[in-house]
Coordinates of C-alpha atoms and ligand atoms in Angstrom, one line a residue:
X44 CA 0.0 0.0 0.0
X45 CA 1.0 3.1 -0.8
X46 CA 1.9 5.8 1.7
X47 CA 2.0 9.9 1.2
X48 CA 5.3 11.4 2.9
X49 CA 3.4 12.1 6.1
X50 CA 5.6 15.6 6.7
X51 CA 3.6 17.3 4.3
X52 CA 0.8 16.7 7.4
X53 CA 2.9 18.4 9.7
X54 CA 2.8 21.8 8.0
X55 CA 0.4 24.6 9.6
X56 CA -0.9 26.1 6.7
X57 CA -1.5 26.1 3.2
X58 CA 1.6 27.5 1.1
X59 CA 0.7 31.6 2.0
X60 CA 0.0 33.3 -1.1
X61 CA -2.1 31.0 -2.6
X62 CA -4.0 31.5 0.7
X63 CA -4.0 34.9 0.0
X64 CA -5.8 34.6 -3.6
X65 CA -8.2 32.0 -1.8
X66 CA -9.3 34.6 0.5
X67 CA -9.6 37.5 -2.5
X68 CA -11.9 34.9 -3.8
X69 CA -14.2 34.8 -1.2
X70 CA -14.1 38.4 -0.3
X71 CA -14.9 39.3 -4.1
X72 CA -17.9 36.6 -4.1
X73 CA -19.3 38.9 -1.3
X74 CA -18.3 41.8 -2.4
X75 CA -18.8 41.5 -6.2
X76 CA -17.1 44.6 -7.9
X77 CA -14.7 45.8 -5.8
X78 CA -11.8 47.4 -7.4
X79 CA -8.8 45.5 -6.0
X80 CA -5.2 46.3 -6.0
X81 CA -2.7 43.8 -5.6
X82 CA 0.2 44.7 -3.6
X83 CA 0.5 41.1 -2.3
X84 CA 2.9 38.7 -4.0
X85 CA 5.5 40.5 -5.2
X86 CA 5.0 39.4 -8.6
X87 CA 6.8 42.0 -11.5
X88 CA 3.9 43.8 -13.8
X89 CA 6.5 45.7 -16.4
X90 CA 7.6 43.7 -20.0
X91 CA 10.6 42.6 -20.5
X92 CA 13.5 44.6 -22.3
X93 CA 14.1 45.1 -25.2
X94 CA 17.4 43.5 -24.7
X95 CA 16.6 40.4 -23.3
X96 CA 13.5 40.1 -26.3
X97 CA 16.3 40.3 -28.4
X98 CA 18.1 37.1 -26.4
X99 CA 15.3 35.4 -26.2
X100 CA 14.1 35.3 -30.1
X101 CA 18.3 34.9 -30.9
X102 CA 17.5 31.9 -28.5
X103 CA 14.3 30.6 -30.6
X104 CA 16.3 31.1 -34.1
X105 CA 19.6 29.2 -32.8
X106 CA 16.9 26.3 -32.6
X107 CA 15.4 26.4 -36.2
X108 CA 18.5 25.4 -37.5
X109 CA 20.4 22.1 -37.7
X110 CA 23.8 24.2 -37.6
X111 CA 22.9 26.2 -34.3
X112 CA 20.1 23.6 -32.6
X113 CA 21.2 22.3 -29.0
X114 CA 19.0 20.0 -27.4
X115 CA 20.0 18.7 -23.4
X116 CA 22.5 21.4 -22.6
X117 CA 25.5 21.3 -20.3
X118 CA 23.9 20.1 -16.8
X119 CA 25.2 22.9 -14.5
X120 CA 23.8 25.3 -17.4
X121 CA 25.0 27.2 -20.7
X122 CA 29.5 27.3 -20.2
X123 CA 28.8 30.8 -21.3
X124 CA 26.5 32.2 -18.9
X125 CA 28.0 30.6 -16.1
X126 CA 31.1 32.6 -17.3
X127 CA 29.3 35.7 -17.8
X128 CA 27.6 35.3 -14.6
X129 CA 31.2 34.5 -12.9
X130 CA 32.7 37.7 -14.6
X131 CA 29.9 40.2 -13.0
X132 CA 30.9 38.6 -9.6
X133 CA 34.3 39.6 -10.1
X134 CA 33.6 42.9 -11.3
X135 CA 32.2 43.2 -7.9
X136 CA 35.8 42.4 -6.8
X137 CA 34.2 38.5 -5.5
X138 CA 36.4 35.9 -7.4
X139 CA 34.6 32.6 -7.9
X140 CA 34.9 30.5 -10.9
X141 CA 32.1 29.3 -13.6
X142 CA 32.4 26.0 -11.9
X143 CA 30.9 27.0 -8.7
X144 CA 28.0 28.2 -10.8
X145 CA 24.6 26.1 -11.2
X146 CA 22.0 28.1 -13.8
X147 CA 18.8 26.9 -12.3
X148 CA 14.6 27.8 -13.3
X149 CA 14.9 30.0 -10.2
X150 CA 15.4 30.9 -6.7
X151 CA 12.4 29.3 -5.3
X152 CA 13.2 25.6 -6.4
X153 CA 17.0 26.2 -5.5
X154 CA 15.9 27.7 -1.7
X155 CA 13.6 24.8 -1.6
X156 CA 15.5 21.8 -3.2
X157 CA 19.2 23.0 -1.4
X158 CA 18.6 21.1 1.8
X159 CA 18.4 17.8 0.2
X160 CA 21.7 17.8 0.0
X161 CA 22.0 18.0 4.1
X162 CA 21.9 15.3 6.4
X163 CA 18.5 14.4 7.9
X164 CA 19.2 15.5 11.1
X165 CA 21.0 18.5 10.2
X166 CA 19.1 21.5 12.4
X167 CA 18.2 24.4 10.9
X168 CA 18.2 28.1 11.8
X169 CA 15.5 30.3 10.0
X170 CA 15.5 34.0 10.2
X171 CA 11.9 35.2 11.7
X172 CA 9.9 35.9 9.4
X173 CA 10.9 34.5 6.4
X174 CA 9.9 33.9 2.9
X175 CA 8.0 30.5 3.6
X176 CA 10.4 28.3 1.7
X177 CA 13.2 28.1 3.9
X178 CA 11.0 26.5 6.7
X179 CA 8.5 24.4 4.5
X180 CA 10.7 22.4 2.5
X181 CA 12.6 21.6 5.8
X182 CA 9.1 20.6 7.2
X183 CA 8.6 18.4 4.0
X184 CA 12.3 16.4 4.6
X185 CA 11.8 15.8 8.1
X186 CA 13.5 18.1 10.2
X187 CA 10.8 19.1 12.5
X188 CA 8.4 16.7 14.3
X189 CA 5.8 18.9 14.0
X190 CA 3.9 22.4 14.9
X191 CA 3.9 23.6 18.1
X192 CA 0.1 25.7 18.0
X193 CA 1.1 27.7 21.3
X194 CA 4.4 28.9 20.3
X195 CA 3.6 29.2 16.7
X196 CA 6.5 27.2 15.8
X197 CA 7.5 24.3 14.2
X198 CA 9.8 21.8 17.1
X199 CA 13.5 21.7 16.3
X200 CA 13.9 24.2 14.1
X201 CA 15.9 27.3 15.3
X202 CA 14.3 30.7 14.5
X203 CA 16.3 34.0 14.7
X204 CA 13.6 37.0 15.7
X205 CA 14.2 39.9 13.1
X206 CA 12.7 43.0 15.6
X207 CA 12.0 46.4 15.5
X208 CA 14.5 46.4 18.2
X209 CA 17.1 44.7 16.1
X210 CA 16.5 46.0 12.8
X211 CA 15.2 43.3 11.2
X212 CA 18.4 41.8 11.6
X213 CA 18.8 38.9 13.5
X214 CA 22.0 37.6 16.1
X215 CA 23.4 34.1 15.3
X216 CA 22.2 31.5 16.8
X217 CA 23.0 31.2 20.2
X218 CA 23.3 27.0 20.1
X219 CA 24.9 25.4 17.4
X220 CA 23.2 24.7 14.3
X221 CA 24.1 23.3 11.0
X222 CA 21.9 25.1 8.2
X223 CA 21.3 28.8 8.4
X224 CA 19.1 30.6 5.9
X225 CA 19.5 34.3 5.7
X226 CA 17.7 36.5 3.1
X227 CA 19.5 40.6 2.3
X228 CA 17.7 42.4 1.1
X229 CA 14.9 40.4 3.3
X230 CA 11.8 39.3 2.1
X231 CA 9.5 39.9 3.9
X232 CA 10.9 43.1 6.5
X233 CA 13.2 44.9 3.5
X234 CA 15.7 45.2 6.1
X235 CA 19.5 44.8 4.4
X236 CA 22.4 43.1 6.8
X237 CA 25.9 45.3 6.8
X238 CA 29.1 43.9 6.5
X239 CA 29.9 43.6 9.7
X240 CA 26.5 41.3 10.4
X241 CA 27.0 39.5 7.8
X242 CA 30.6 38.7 9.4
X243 CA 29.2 37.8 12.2
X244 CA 27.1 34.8 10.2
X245 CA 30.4 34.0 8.8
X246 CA 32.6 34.0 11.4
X247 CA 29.7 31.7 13.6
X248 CA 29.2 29.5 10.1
X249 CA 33.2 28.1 10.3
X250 CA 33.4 28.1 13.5
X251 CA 30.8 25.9 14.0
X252 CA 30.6 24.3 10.5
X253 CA 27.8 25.4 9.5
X254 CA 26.4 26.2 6.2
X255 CA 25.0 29.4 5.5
X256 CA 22.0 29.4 2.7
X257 CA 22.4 33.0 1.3
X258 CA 18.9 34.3 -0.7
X259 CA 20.3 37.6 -2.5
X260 CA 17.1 37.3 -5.2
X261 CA 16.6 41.2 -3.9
X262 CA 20.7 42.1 -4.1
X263 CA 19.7 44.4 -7.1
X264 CA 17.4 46.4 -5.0
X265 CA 20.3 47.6 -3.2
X266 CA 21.9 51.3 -4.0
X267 CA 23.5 52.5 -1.0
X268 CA 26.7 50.9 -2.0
X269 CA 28.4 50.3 1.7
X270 CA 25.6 47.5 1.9
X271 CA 26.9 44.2 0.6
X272 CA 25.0 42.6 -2.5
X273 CA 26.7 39.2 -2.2
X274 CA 28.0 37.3 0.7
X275 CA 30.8 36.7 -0.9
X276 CA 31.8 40.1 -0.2
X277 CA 32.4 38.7 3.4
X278 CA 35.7 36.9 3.8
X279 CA 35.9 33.2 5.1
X280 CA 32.6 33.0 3.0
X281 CA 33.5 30.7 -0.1
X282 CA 34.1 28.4 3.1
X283 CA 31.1 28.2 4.5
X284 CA 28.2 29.8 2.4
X285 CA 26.0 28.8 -0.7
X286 CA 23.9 31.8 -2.6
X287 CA 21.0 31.4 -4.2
X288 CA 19.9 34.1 -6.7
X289 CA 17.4 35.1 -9.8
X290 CA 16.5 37.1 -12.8
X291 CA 12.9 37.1 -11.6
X292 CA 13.2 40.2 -9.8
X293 CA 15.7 42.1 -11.1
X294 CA 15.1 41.4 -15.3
X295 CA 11.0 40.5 -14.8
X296 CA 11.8 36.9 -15.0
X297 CA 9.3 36.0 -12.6
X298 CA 7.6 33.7 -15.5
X299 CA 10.5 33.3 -17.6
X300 CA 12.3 31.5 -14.9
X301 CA 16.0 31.9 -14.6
X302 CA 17.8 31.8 -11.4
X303 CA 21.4 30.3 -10.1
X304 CA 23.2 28.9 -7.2
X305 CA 26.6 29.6 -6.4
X306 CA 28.4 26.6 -4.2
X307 CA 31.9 27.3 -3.7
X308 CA 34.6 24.6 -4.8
X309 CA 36.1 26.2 -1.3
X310 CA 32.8 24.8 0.3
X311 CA 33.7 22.5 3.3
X312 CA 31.4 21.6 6.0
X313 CA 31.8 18.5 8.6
X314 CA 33.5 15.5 7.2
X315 CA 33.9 16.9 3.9
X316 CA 37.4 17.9 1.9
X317 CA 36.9 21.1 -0.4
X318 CA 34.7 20.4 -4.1
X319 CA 32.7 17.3 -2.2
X320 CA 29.7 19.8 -1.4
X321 CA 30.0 20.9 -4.8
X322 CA 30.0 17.5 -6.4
X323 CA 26.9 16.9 -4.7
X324 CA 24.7 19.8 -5.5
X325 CA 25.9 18.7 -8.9
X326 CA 24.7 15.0 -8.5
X327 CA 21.8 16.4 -7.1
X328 CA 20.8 18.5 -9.8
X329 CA 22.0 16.5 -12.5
X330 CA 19.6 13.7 -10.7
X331 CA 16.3 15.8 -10.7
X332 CA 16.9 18.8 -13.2
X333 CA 17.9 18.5 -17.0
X334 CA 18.3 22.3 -17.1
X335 CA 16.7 25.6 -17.5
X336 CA 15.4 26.2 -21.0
X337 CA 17.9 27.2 -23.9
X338 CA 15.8 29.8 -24.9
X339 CA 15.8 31.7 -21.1
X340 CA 19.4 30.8 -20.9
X341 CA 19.8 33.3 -24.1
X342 CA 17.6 35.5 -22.6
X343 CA 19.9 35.7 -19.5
X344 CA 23.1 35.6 -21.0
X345 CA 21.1 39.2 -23.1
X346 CA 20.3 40.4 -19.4
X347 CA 24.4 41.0 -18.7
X348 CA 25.1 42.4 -22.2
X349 CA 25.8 46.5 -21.3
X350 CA 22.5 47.0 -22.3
X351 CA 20.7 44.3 -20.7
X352 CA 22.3 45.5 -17.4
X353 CA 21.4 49.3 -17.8
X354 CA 17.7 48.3 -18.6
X355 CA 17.1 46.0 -15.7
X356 CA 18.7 48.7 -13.6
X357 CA 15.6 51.1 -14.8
X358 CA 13.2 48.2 -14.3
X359 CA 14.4 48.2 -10.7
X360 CA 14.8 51.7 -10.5
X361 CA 11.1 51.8 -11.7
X362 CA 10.0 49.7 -8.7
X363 CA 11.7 51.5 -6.3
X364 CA 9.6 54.8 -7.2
X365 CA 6.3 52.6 -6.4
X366 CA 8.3 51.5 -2.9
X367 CA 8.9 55.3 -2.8
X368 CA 4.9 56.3 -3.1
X369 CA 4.1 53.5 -0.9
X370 CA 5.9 54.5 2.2
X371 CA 5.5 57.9 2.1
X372 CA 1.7 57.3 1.5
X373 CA 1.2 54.8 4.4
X374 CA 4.0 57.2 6.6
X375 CA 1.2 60.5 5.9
X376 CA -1.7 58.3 7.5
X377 CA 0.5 57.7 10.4
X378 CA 2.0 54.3 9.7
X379 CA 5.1 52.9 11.3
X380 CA 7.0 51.6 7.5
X381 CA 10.2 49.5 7.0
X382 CA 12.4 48.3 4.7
X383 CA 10.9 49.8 1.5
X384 CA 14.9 52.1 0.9
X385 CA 17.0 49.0 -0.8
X386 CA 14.2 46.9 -1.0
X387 CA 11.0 46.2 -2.7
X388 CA 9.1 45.4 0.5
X389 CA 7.6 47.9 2.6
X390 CA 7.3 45.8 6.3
X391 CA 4.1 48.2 8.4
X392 CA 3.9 48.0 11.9
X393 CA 0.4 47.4 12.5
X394 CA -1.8 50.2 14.4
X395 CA -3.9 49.0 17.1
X396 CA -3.3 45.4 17.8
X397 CA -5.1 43.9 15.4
X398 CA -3.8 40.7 14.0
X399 CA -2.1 40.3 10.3
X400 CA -5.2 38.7 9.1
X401 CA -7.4 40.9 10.9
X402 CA -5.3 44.1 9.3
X403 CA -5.7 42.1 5.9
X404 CA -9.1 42.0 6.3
X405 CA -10.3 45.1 7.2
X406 CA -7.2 47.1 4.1
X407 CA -8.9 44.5 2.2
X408 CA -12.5 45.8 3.0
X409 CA -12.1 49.6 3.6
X410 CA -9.6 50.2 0.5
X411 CA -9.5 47.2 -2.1
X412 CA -5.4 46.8 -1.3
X413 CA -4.4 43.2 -0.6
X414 CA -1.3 42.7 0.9
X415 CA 0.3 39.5 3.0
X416 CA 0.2 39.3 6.9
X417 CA 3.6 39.7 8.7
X418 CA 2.5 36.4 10.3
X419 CA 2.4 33.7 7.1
X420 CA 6.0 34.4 7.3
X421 CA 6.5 33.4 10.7
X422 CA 5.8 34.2 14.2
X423 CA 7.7 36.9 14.7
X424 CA 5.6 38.8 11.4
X425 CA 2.3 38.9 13.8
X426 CA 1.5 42.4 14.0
X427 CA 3.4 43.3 11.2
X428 CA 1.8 43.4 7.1
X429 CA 4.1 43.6 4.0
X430 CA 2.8 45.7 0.9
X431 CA 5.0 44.9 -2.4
X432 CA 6.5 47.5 -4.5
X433 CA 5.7 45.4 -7.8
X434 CA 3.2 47.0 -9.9
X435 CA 2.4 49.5 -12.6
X436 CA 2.8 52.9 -11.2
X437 CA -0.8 54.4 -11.9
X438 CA -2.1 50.7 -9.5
X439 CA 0.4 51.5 -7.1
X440 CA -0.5 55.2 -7.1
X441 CA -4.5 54.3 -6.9
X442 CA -3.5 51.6 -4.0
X443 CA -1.7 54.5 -2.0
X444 CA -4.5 56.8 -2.3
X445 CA -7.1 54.2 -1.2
X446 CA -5.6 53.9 2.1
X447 CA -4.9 57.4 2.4
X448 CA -8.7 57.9 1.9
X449 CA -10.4 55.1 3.1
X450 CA -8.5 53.4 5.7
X451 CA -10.1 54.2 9.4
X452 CA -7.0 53.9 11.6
Ligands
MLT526 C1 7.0 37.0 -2.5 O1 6.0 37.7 -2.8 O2 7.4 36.8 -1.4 C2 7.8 36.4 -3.7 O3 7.6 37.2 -4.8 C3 7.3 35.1 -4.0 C4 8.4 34.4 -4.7 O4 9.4 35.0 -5.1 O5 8.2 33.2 -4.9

């Protein structure tokens, strides 16, 4: 007989933004007509470049013709992007080679699928909140033996508050842990870690062993440049850390998929020799992936030409004026923002003790805005509501000006 994998039992809620869009549905079968604005999943509105249109159709062509057609491609991705991609790390004065390079369909199924790779056991350290991923795919492999309803947590895992008092940026771990996720820019809070906290991860990841899992899907977001954009910047970190990154956001490759991980030849954790963790991400991959498309890989390759680069820096440019109007507009009513400066994600302090849900609710009701309660990221997001900066401009204008109108505070 067969069995499901019963971890998929343990988790505490449905995957959160499709709750989101279940709950939109109900509320517009109520309330039939109401104009809503989505400021929810940060999903990117704006086309693609011309640039990277031009990639993509070289991409098509290069397969109507027997001289130029590829089929399977090299597993760890197209030689040339890896390259490509290994020449703009340097040019942020981070050497790593187009070995340590795996082109991927994104950040999500990287952040989700990385832990396989980990022993069973291996404890995990989440910053809290954080994007639901991290914590869920751990659920689904086994690490936790289930969800503690009065803490709001899930047993054995290790989760780093990210505070108003701390800036949204946790300590390390005050035990010892094996696996530590850390998102900068975060998703959800916007909050960006410095040098020196970064560091501080480091420093904690080889003395301990640990592995950090570095999101930086948002590094474009930054411009202040003292902030780091990849933990690489940090030294000791080719020892110790694996990044995970994506087009998705930066080039509006949100349904084109592209995305990469970077795991350092330098890589060593306990019991292995340098290359080993490498090898395996490789196995790994080369087990359950045959590659992102041909086509995308085009596409991307298009994205770091000099005029792929400048026109994804106005795409991001272009969403940081919406993250501009939206926290000045929720500041004017008298809103406590974050994040929102180097970051797509404006993190709001909820007034008056309401829950997350019961603040989504009522923005919902009063002003058409959906956005996603601080709390389906984690615990420590109760009281707290994020608002995404992806959207047309006139939406995100409209959005702004409901809640400056409508919203009874
Ligand atoms: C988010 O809204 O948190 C992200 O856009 C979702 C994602 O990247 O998968």
């Amino acid at each position: 007989m067969a069995h499901i994998n019963a971890h998929y039992n343990k988790l505490a809620a449905g995957y959160l933004f499709p709750e989101i869009a279940r709950r939109t549905e109900i509320f517009l079968e109520k309330h039939p007509g109401t104009r809503v604005r989505k400021l929810g999943i940060g999903n990117t509105t704006e086309p693609l470049t011309p640039a990277v249109i031009k990639g993509l159709k070289a991409g098509v062509d290069k397969l109507a013709s027997p001289e130029t057609y590829t089929g399977y491609g090299d597993e760890q991705g197209n030689k040339l992007l890896r390259e490509r991609l290994a020449l703009y790390y340097t040019e942020r004065g981070v050497s790593l080679s187009s070995e340590d390079f795996f082109i991927s369909d994104g950040a999500k199924s990287d952040s989700g699928n990385i832990q396989s790779i980990f022993s069973s056991d291996s404890i995990a350290a989440f910053q809290d909140p954080a994007y639901p991923v991290y914590v869920d795919s751990n659920v689904i492999a086994g690490r936790s033996s289930g969800f503690n309803k009065d803490k709001e947590e899930y047993n054995n895992f290790v989760y780093m508050p990210c505070t108003k008092e701390n800036n949204f940026i946790p300590e390390v771990p005050d035990q010892k842990v094996d696996l530590i996720y850390l998102c900068s820019p975060n998703n959800p809070t916007g909050a960006v870690a410095t040098h020196d906290q970064l560091k501080s991860f480091v420093d904690y990841a080889r003395k301990h062993k640990a592995v950090l899992i570095f999101d930086a899907a948002y590094a474009e977001y930054i411009s202040d440049p003292a902030l780091p954009k990849t933990i690489y910047e940090i030294d000791g970190a080719k020892e110790c850390a694996i990044e995970i990154n994506s087009l998705s956001k930066f080039a509006g490759f949100t349904g084109v998929r592209l995305g990469w991980s970077i795991v350092p030849g330098d890589l060593i954790i306990e019991g292995t020799t340098p290359g080993e963790v490498r090898k395996l991400w490789n196995r790994r991959q080369s087990t359950f992936f045959n590659g992102a498309s041909n086509i995308v890989q085009e596409g991307a390759l298009a994205v770091f030409s000099k005029e792929g680069l400048q026109e994804s820096k106005n795409l991001v440019q272009y969403y940081m004026e919406n993250a501009q109007t939206i926290r000045e507009g929720v500041e004017s009513v008298g809103m406590q923002a974050f994040g929102g400066i180097n970051a797509p994600y404006i993190w709001l302090e909820i007034p008056s003790g309401l829950t997350s849900w019961e603040f989504f609710d009522k923005l919902l009701l009063e002003t058409g805005v959906i956005g996603t309660p601080g709390s389906g990221f984690g615990p420590a997001g109760e009281g707290y509501f994020r608002l995404s900066a992806f959207g047309h401009h006139k939406d995100i204008k409209a959005a702004v000006e409901s809640i400056k109108n409508n919203l009874r505070l």
